[in-house]
Short mmCIF file of C-alpha atoms and ligand atoms in Angstrom, two decimals:
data_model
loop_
_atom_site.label_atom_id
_atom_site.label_comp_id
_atom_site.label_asym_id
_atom_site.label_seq_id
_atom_site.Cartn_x
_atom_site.Cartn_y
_atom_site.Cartn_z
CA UNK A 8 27.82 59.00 116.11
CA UNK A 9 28.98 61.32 113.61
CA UNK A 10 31.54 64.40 114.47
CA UNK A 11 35.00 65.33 115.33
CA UNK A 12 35.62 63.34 118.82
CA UNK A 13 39.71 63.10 118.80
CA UNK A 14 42.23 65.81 119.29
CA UNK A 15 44.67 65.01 116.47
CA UNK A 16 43.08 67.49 114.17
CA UNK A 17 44.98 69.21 111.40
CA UNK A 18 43.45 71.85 112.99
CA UNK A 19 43.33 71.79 116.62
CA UNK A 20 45.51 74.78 116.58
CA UNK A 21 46.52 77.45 113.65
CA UNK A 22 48.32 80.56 113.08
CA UNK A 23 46.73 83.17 111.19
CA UNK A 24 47.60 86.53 109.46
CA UNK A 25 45.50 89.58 109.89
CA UNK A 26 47.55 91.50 107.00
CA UNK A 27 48.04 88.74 104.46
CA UNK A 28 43.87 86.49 105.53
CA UNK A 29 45.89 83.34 105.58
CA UNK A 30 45.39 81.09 107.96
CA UNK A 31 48.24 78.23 107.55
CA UNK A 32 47.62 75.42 105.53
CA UNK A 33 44.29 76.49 104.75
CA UNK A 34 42.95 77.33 101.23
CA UNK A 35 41.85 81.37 100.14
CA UNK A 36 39.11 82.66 98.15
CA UNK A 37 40.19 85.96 96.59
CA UNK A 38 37.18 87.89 95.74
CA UNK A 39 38.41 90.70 93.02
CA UNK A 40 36.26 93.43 91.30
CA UNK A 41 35.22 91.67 88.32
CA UNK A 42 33.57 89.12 90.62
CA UNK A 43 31.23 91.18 92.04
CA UNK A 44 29.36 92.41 88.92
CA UNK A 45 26.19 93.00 90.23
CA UNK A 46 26.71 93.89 94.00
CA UNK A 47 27.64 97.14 94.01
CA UNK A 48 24.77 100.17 92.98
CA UNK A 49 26.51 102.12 90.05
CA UNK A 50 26.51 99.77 87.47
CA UNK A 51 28.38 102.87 85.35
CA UNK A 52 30.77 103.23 87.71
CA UNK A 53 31.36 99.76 88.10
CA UNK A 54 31.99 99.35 84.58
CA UNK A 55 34.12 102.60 84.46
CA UNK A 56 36.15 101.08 87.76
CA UNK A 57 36.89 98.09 85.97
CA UNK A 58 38.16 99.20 82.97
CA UNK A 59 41.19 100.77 85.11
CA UNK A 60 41.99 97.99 86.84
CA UNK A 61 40.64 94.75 88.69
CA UNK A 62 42.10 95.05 92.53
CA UNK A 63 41.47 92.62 95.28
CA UNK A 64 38.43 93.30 97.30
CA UNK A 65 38.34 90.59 99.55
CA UNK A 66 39.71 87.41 100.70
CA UNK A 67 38.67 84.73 102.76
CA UNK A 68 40.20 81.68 104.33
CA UNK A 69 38.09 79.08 105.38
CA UNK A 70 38.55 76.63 108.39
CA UNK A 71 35.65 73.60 107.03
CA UNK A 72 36.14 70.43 107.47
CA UNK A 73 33.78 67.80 107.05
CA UNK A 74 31.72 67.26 110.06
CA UNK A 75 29.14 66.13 112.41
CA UNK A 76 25.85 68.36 113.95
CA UNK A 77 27.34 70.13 116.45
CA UNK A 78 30.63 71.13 114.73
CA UNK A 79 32.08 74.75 113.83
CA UNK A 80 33.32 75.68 110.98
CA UNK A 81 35.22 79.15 110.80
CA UNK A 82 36.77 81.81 108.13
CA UNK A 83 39.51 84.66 108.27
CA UNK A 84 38.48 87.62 105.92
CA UNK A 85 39.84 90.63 104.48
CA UNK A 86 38.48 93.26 102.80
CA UNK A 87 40.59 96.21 101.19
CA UNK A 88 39.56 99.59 101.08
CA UNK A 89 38.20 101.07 97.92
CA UNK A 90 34.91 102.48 96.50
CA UNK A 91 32.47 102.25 93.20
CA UNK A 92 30.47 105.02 92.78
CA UNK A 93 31.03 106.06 96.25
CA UNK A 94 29.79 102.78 97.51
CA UNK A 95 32.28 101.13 99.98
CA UNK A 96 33.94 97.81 98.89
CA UNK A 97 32.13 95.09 101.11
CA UNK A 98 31.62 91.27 100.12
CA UNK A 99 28.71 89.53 98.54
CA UNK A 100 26.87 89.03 101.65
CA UNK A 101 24.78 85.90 101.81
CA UNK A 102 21.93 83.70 103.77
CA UNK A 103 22.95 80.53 105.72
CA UNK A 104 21.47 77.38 103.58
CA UNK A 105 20.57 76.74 106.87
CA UNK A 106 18.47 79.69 107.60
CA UNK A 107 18.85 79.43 111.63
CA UNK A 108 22.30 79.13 111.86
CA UNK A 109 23.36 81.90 113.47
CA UNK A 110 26.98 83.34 113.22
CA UNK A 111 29.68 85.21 115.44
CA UNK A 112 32.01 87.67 113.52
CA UNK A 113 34.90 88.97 115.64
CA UNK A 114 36.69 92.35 114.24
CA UNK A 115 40.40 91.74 114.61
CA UNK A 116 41.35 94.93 112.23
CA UNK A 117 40.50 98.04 111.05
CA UNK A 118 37.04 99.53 110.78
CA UNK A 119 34.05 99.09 109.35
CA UNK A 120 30.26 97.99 109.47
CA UNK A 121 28.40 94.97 108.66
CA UNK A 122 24.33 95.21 107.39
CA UNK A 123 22.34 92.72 108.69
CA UNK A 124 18.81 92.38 106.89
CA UNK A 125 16.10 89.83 108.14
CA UNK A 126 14.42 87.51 105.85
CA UNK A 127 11.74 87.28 108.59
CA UNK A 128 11.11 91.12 109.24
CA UNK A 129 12.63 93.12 106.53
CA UNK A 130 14.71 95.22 109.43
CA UNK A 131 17.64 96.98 107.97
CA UNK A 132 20.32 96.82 111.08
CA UNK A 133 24.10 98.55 110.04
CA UNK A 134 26.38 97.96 113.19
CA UNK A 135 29.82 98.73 113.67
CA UNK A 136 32.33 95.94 112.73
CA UNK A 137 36.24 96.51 113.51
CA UNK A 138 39.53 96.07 116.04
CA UNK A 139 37.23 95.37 119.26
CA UNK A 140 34.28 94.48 117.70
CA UNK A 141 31.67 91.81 118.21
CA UNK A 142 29.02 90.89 116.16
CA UNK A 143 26.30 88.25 116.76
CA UNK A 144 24.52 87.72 113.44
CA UNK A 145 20.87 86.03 114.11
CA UNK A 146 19.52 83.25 111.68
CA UNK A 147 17.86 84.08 109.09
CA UNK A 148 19.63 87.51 108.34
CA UNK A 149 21.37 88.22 105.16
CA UNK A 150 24.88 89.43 106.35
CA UNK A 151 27.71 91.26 104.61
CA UNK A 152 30.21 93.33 105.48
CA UNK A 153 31.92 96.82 104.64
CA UNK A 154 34.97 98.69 105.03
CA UNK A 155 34.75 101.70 105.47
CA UNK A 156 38.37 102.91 106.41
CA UNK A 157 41.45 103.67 104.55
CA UNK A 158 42.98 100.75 106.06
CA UNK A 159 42.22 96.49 105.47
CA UNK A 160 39.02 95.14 107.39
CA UNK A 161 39.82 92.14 109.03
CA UNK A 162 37.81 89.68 110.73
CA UNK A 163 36.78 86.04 111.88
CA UNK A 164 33.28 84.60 111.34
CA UNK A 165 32.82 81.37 112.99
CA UNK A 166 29.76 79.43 112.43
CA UNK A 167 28.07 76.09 112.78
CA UNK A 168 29.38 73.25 110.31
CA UNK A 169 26.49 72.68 109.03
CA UNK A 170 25.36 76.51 108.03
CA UNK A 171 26.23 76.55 104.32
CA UNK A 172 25.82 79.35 102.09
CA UNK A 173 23.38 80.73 100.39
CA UNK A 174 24.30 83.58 98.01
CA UNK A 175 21.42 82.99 95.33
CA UNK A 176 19.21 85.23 96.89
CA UNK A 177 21.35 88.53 97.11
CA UNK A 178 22.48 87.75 94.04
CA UNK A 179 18.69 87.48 92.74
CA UNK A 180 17.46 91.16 94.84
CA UNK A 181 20.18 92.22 96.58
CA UNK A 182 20.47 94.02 99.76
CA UNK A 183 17.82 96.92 100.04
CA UNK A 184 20.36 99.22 101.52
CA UNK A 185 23.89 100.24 100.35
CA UNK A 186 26.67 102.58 102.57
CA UNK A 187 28.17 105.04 100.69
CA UNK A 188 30.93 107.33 101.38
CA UNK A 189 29.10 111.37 101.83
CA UNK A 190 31.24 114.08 103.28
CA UNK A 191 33.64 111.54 104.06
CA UNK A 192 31.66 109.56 106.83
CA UNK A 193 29.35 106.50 105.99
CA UNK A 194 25.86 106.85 105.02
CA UNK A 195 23.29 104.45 105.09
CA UNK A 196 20.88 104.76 101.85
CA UNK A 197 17.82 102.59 100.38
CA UNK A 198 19.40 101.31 97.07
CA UNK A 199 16.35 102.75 95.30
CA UNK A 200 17.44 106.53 97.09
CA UNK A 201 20.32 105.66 95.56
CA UNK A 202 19.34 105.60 92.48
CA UNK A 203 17.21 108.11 92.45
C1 LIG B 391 31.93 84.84 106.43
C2 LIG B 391 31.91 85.22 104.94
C3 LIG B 391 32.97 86.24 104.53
C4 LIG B 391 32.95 86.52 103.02
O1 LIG B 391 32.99 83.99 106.71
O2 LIG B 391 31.96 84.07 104.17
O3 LIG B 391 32.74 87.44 105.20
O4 LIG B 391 31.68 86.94 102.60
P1 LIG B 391 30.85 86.14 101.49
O5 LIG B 391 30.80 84.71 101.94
O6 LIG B 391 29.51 86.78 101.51
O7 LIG B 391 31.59 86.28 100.20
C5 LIG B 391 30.57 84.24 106.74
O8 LIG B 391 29.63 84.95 106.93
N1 LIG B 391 30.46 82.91 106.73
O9 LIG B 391 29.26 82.33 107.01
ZN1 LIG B 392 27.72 83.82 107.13
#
C-alpha cells in the first residue's frame, strides 16, 4: 500500500500569502524575465525589456510531497503585472507528464485569464482566471496563465501527485495563441497574426 494514510503531516494544515506566494515552510520558484527567453512573441522587445531590467514575473510555491496514486499535490502562484511587446506577463505554461491528469486552479487574486490548448483537438480555449474564479483544466491541455491587470494574479492549482510536468513541448512550439494588451483590453491573437 503506498500513500499518505496518517494525519501527522507537515502539511495537514498551512498558512499561505496571497501578496508575498509563500506558503509556510514550503520552498518558491521565482520565475524572472530572463527565464523566459523564448515564451513571449517579440523576441526584440524581449531583448530591449531585458536590457532595462530583469523583474519578477512569477512565483510559485509548491505543496509536493512524495506520494502514493491517489495523492494531491498543490502550488500557490503569483504572477506580477507587466508586458513585452504588448504581450501580458503569464508563466511558461506546460503539459502534465501525465497527459490525463487533470488540474483545478482556484483564482484567489486579481484578474486575469488562463489559455488552455488541447493536445488532442488543437482547440484554443482563453477563460477568465481571477478573485472568484474557477478553472477546471482537462488532461491533455497545455495550460498557462496571464495577468492581465495592473494588480498581482494570484492563484492555487491543485493537482494529482502523480501529474508531473512537462514543459519540453511549449518550450519546443509554443502556444499557438498569445494575449496582448490592444486599446487597453485583452486580445486574443494567433502567434503567427502576431507576427505578421
Ligand atoms: C501550476 C503551475 C504554475 C506555474 O501550479 O505550475 O502556474 O506555471 P509553470 O509551471 O508553467 O511555470 C500548475 O499548473 N501545476 O500543474
Ligand atoms: Zn499544471
Amino acid at each position: 500500500m503506498t500513500g499518505i494514510f496518517a494525519l501527522d503531516l507537515p502539511w495537514l494544515t498551512s498558512r499561505f500569502d496571497v501578496a508575498t506566494g509563500a506558503i509556510d515552510g514550503v520552498p518558491s520558484v521565482q520565475r524572472y524575465l530572463a527565464d523566459l527567453r523564448g515564451c513571449f512573441a517579440d523576441a526584440r522587445a524581449y531583448e530591449a525589456a531585458l536590457a532595462r531590467g530583469n523583474p519578477l514575473v512569477y512565483s510559485v510555491a509548491s505543496v509536493e510531497p512524495a506520494h502514493g496514486a491517489g495523492d494531491l499535490h498543490y502550488g500557490l502562484a503569483v504572477v506580477h503585472p507587466g508586458r513585452v511587446g504588448g504581450e501580458y506577463f503569464h508563466t511558461k505554461g506546460h503539459l502534465h507528464q501525465w497527459r490525463e491528469a487533470a488540474e483545478i486552479y482556484l483564482g484567489l487574486a486579481g484578474e486575469g485569464a488562463m489559455l488552455l490548448e488541447s493536445e488532442r483537438t488543437g482547440e484554443t480555449r482563453l477563460v477568465p482566471l481571477g478573485e472568484g474564479h474557477v478553472v477546471y483544466v482537462p488532461g491533455y491541455t497545455a495550460h498557462h496563465t496571464i495577468n492581465t491587470a495592473a494588480v498581482p494574479l494570484a492563484y492555487l492549482g491543485v493537482y494529482p501527485a502523480a501529474a508531473g510536468h512537462d514543459y519540453g513541448a511549449i518550450a519546443d512550439s509554443n502556444f499557438r495563441s498569445v494575449v496582448v494588451e490592444r486599446d487597453g483590453r485583452p486580445v486574443l491573437l494567433e502567434r503567427a497574426a502576431f507576427h505578421a
